[in-house]
Short mmCIF file of C-alpha atoms in Angstrom, two decimals:
data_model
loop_
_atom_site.label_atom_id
_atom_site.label_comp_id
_atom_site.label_asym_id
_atom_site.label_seq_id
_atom_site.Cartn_x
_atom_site.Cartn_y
_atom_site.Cartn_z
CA UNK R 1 -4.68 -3.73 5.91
CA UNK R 2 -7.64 -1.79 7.00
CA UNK R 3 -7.00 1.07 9.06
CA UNK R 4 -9.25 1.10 12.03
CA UNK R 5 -9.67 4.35 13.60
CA UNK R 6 -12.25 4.49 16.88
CA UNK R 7 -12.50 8.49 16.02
CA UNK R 8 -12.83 10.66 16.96
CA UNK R 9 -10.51 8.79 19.95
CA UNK R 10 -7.93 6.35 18.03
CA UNK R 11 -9.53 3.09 17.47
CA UNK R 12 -8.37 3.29 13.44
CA UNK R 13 -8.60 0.23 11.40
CA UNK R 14 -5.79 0.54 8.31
CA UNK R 15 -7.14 -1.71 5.78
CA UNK R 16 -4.64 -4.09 4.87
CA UNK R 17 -3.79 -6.19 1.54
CA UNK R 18 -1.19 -8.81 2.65
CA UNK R 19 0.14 -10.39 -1.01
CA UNK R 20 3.80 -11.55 -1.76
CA UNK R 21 6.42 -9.58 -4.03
CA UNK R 22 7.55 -11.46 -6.74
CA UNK R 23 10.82 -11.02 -8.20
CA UNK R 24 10.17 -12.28 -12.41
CA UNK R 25 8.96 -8.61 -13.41
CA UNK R 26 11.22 -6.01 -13.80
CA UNK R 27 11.08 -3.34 -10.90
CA UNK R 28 8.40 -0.76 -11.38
CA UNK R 29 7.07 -2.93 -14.49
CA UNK R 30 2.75 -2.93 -14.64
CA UNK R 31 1.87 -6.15 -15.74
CA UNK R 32 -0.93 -5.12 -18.23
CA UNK R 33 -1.82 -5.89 -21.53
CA UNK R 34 -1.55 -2.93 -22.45
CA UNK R 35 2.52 -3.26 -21.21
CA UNK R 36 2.78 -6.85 -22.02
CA UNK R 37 0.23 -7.52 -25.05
CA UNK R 38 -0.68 -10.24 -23.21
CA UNK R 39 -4.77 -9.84 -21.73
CA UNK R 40 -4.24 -11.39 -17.95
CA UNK R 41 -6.57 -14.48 -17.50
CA UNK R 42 -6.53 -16.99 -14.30
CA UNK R 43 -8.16 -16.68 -11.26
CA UNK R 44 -7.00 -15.26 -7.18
CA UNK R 45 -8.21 -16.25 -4.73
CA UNK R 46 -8.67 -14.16 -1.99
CA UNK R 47 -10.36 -13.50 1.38
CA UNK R 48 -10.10 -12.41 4.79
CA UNK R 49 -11.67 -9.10 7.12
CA UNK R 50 -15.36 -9.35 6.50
CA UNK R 51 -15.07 -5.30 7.48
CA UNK R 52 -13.75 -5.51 4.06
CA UNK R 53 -16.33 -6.70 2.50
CA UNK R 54 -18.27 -3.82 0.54
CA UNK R 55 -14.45 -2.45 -0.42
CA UNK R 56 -13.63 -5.68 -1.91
CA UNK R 57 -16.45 -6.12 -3.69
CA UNK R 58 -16.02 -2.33 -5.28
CA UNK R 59 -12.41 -2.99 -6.05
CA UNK R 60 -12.69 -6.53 -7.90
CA UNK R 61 -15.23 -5.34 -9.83
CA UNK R 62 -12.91 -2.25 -11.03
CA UNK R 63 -9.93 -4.55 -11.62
CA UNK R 64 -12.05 -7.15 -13.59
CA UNK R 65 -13.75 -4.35 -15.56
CA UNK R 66 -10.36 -3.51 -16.80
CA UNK R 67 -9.23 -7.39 -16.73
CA UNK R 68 -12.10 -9.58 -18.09
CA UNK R 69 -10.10 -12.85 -18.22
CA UNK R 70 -9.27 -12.91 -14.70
CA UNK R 71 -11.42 -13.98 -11.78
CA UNK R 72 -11.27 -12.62 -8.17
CA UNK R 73 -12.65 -14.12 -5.66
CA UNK R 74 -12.92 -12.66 -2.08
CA UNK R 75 -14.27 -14.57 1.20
CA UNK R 76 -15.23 -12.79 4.24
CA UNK R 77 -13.95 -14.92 6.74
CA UNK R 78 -12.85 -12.93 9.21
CA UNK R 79 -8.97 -11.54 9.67
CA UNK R 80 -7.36 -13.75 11.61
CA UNK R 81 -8.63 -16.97 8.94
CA UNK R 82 -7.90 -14.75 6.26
CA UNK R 83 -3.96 -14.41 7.48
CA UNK R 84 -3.72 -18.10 8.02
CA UNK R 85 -5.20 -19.34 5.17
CA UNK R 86 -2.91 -16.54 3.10
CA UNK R 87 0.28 -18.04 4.98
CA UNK R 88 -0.94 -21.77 4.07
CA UNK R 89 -1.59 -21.05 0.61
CA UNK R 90 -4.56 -21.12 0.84
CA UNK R 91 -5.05 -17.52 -0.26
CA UNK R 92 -3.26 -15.47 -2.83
CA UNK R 93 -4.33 -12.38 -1.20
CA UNK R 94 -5.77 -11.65 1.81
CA UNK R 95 -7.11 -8.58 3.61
CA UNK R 96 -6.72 -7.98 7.31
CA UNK R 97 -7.49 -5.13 9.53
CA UNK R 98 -4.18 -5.88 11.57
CA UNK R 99 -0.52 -6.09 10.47
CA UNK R 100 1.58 -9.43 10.45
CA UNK R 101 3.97 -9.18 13.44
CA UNK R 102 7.46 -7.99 12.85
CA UNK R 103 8.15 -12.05 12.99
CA UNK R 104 5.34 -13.09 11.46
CA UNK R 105 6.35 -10.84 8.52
CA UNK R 106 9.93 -11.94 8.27
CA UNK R 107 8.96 -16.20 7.81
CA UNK R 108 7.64 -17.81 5.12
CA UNK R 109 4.66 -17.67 2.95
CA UNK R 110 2.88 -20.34 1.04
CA UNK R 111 1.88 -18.25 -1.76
CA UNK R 112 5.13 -16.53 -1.98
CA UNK R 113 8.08 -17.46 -4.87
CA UNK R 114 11.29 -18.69 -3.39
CA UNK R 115 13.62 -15.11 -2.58
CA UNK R 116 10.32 -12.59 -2.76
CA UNK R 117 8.88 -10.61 0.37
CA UNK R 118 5.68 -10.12 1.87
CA UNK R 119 3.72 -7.04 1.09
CA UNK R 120 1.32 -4.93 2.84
CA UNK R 121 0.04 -2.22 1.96
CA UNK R 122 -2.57 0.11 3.81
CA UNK R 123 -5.44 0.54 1.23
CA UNK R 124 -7.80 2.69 3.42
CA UNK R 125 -8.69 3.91 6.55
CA UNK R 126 -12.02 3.17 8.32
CA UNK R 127 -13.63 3.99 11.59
CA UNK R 128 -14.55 1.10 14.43
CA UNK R 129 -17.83 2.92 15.53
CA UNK R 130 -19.27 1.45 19.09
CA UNK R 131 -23.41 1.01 18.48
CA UNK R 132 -26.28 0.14 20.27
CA UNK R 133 -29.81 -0.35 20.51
CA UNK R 134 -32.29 1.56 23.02
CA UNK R 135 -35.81 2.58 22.16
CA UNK R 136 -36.18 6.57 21.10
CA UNK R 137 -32.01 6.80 21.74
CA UNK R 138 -29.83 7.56 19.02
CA UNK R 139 -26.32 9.20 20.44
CA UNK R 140 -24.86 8.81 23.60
CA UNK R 141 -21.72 10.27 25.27
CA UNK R 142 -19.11 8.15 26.63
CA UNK R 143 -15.46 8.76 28.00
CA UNK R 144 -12.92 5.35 27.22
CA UNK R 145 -12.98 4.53 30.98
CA UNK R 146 -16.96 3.90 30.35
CA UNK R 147 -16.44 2.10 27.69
CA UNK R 148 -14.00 -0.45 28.76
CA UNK R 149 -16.32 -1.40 31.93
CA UNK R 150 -19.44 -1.64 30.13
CA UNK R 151 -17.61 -4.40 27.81
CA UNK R 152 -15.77 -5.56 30.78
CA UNK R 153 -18.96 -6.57 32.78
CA UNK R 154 -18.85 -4.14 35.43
CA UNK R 155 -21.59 -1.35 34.09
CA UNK R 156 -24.11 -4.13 33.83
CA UNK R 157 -27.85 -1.87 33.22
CA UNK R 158 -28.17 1.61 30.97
CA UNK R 159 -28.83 3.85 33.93
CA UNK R 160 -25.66 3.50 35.64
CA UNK R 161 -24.37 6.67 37.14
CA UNK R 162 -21.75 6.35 34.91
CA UNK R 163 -23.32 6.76 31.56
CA UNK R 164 -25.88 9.06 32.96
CA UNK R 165 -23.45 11.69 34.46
CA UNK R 166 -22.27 12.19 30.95
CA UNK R 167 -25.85 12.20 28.85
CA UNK R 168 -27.69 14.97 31.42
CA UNK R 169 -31.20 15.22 29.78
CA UNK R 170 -31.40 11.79 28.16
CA UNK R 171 -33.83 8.90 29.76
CA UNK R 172 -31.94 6.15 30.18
CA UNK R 173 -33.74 3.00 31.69
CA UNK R 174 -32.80 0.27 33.60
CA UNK R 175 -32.46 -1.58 30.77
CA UNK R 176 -29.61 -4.76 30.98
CA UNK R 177 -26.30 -4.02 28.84
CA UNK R 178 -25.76 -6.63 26.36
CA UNK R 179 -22.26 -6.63 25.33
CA UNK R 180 -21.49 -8.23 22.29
CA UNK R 181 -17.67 -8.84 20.73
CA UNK R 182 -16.60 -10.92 17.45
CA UNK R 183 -16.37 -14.79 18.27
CA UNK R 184 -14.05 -15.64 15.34
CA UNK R 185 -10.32 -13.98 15.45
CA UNK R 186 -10.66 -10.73 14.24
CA UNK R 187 -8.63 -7.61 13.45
CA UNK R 188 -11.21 -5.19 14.50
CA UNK R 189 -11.15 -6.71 18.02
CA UNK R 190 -7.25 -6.41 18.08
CA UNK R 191 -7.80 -2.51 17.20
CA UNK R 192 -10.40 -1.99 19.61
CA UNK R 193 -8.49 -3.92 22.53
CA UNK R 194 -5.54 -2.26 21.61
CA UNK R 195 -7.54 1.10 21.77
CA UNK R 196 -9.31 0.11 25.36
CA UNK R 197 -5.81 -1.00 27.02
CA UNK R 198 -4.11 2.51 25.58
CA UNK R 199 -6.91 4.62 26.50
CA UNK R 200 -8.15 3.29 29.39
CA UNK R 201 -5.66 0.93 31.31
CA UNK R 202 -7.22 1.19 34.53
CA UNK R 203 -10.53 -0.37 32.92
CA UNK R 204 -9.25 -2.71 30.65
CA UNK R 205 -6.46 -4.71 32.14
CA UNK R 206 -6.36 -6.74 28.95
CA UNK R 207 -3.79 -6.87 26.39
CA UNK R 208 -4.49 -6.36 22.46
CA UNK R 209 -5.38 -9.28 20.94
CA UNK R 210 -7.05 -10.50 18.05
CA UNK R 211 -9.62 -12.53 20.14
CA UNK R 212 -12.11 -11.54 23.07
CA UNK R 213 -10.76 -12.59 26.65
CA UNK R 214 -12.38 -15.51 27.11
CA UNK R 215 -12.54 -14.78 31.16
CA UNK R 216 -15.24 -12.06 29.91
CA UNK R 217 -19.24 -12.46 29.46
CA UNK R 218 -21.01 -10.88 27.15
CA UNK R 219 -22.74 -12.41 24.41
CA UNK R 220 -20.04 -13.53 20.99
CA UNK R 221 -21.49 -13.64 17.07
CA UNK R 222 -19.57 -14.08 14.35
CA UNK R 223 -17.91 -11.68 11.56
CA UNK R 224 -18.89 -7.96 11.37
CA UNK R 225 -22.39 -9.04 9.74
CA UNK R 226 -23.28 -11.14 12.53
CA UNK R 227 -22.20 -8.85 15.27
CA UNK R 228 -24.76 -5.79 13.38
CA UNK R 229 -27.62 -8.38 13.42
CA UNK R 230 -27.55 -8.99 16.74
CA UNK R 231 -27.11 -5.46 17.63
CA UNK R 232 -29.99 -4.34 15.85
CA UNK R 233 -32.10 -7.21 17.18
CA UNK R 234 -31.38 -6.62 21.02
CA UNK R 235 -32.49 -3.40 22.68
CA UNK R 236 -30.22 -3.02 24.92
CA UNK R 237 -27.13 -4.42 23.13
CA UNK R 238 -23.66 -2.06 22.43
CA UNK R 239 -20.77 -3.56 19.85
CA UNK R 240 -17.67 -2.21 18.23
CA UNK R 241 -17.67 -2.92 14.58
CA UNK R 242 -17.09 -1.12 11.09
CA UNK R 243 -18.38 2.12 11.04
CA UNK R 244 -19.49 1.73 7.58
CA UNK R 245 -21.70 -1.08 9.01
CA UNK R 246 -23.75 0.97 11.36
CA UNK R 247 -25.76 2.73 10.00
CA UNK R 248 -29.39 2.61 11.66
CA UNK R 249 -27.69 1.83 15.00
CA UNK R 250 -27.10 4.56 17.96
CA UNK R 251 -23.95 5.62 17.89
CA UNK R 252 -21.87 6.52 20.97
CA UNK R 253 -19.62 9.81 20.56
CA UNK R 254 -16.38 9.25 22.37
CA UNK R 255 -14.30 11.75 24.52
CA UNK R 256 -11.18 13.51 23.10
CA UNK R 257 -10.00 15.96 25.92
CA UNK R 258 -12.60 18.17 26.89
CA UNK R 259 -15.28 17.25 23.92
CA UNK R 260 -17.60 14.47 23.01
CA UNK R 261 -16.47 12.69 18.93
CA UNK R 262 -18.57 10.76 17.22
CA UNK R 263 -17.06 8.79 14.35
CA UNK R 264 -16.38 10.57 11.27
CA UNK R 265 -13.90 9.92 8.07
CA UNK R 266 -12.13 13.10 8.92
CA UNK R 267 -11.33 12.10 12.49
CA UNK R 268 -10.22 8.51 11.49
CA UNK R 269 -7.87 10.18 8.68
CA UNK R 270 -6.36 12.91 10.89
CA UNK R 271 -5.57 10.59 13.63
CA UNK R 272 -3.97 8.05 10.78
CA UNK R 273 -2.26 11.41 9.96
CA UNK R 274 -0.35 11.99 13.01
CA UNK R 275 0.59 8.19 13.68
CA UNK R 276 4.30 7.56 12.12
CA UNK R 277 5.07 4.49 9.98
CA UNK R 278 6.40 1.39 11.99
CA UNK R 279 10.09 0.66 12.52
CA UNK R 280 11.76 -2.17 11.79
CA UNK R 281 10.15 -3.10 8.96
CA UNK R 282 10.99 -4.45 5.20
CA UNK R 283 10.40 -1.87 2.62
CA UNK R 284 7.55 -3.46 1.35
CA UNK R 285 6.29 -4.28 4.10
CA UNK R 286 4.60 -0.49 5.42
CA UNK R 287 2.57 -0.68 8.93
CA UNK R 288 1.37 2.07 10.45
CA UNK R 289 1.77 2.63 14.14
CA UNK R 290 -1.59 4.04 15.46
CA UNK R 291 -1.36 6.55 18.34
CA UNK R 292 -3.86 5.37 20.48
CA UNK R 293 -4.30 7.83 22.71
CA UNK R 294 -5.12 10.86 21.12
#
């Protein structure tokens, strides 16, 4: 599970592997052939957040340095395919940027031997940055109330009063606001509507959910890729999406009490750092329960 962090302001994405725990190694046992004098071969299949991908990619090719005989393979398809296609059996391992449900965890899994438990485990944590495209702009200030209308449809052109009040000195024109949210089920979505309904209730009368309201306009493209080409294609477009994928975009700085955050590592780890682990849950299966609001 990616951690998604909206930092400096909590949208935190905990990167998430979701595999099962099997029960025919010993506890604590690496299953190397080093351990084992057996090389690994085979092949897993995997897929799942395509705000994953670049991690993914650096991580297989570690493991396969190490373990030549075995192939990984990882498919971006987006978090919420990646979680069904893991609990079909499709998937050996997939990689979402939003916990199972407390239910969801406790059923059954395809992939999963007969008396072993789901595992996730948080493998990083990334900021959800919010980008956009204007001519000669490159930062913006926002509070979360401003946010949630502008992807709500009710801030509909750049020079609202409402942006400009909070970016004295900057030209804004009259330029339409192009909205644009994931069209496939995705875990980033469920972090940043989970962020928008915490943050800014008022705005965003919408609960957290892995897909956009479909009540809402705005224009939809697909995966984390798609949604950064069609950013960077449309002046006046704004998206929420990996920070790692936005560079070259304009980048809104958020507000945290009295000051204006734009996204950083640090912010996105020290809001991970004060957000406890998630009751209720098996001990291999470790959430982490985002505070929101900070």
């Amino acid at each position: 599970m990616k951690l998604s962090v909206i930092t400096g302001f909590t949208v935190a994405t905990v990167l998430c592997l979701a595999a099962c725990a099997v029960n025919e190694a010993g506890a604590g046992t690496p299953v190397s052939a080093a351990t084992t004098g057996v090389a690994l071969t085979g092949t897993l299949n995997a897929g799942g957040s395509s705000a994953q991908t670049a991690a993914q990619e650096a991580w297989r090719a570690g493991f396969q340095d190490h373990h030549p005989g075995v192939t990984v393979n990882y498919d971006p398809t987006g978090s919420g395919t990646g979680r069904t296609n893991f609990t079909d059996g499709g998937y050996t391992l997939a990689g979402t940027d939003a916990a199972f449900s407390r239910d969801a965890a406790g059923g059954a899994f395809a992939p999963c031997a007969a008396g072993s438990a789901l595992v996730e485990i948080p493998a990083y944590i990334s900021g959800i940055a919010i980008g956009f495209t204007l001519d000669g702009i490159t930062s913006l200030n926002l509070d979360a109330a401003t946010v949630a209308r502008i992807f709500a449809g009710a801030i509909t052109t750049w020079d609202d009063p409402a942006i400009a009040n909070q970016n004295p000195g900057v030209a804004l024109p009259g330029t339409p606001v192009t909205a644009v949210h994931r069209s496939d089920k995705s875990g980033t979505t469920e972090n940043f509507t989970a962020w928008l309904a915490a943050a800014a209730p008022a705005a965003w009368p919408y609960p957290a959910a892995q897909t956009w309201p479909d009540t809402l306009a705005g224009e939809a493209a697909e995966k984390t890729q798609g949604v950064r080409e069609t950013v960077r294609g449309t002046t006046g477009a704004i998206a929420y999406l990996d920070a790692s994928q936005a560079t070259g975009l304009g980048i809104v700085a958020v507000k945290v009490g009295p000051a204006y955050v734009a996204p950083s590592a640090a912010g996105a780890a020290a809001a991970v750092g004060q957000s406890p682990l998630q009751p209720g849950r098996a001990a291999t299966d470790v959430v982490i329960d985002l505070n929101r609001t900070l």
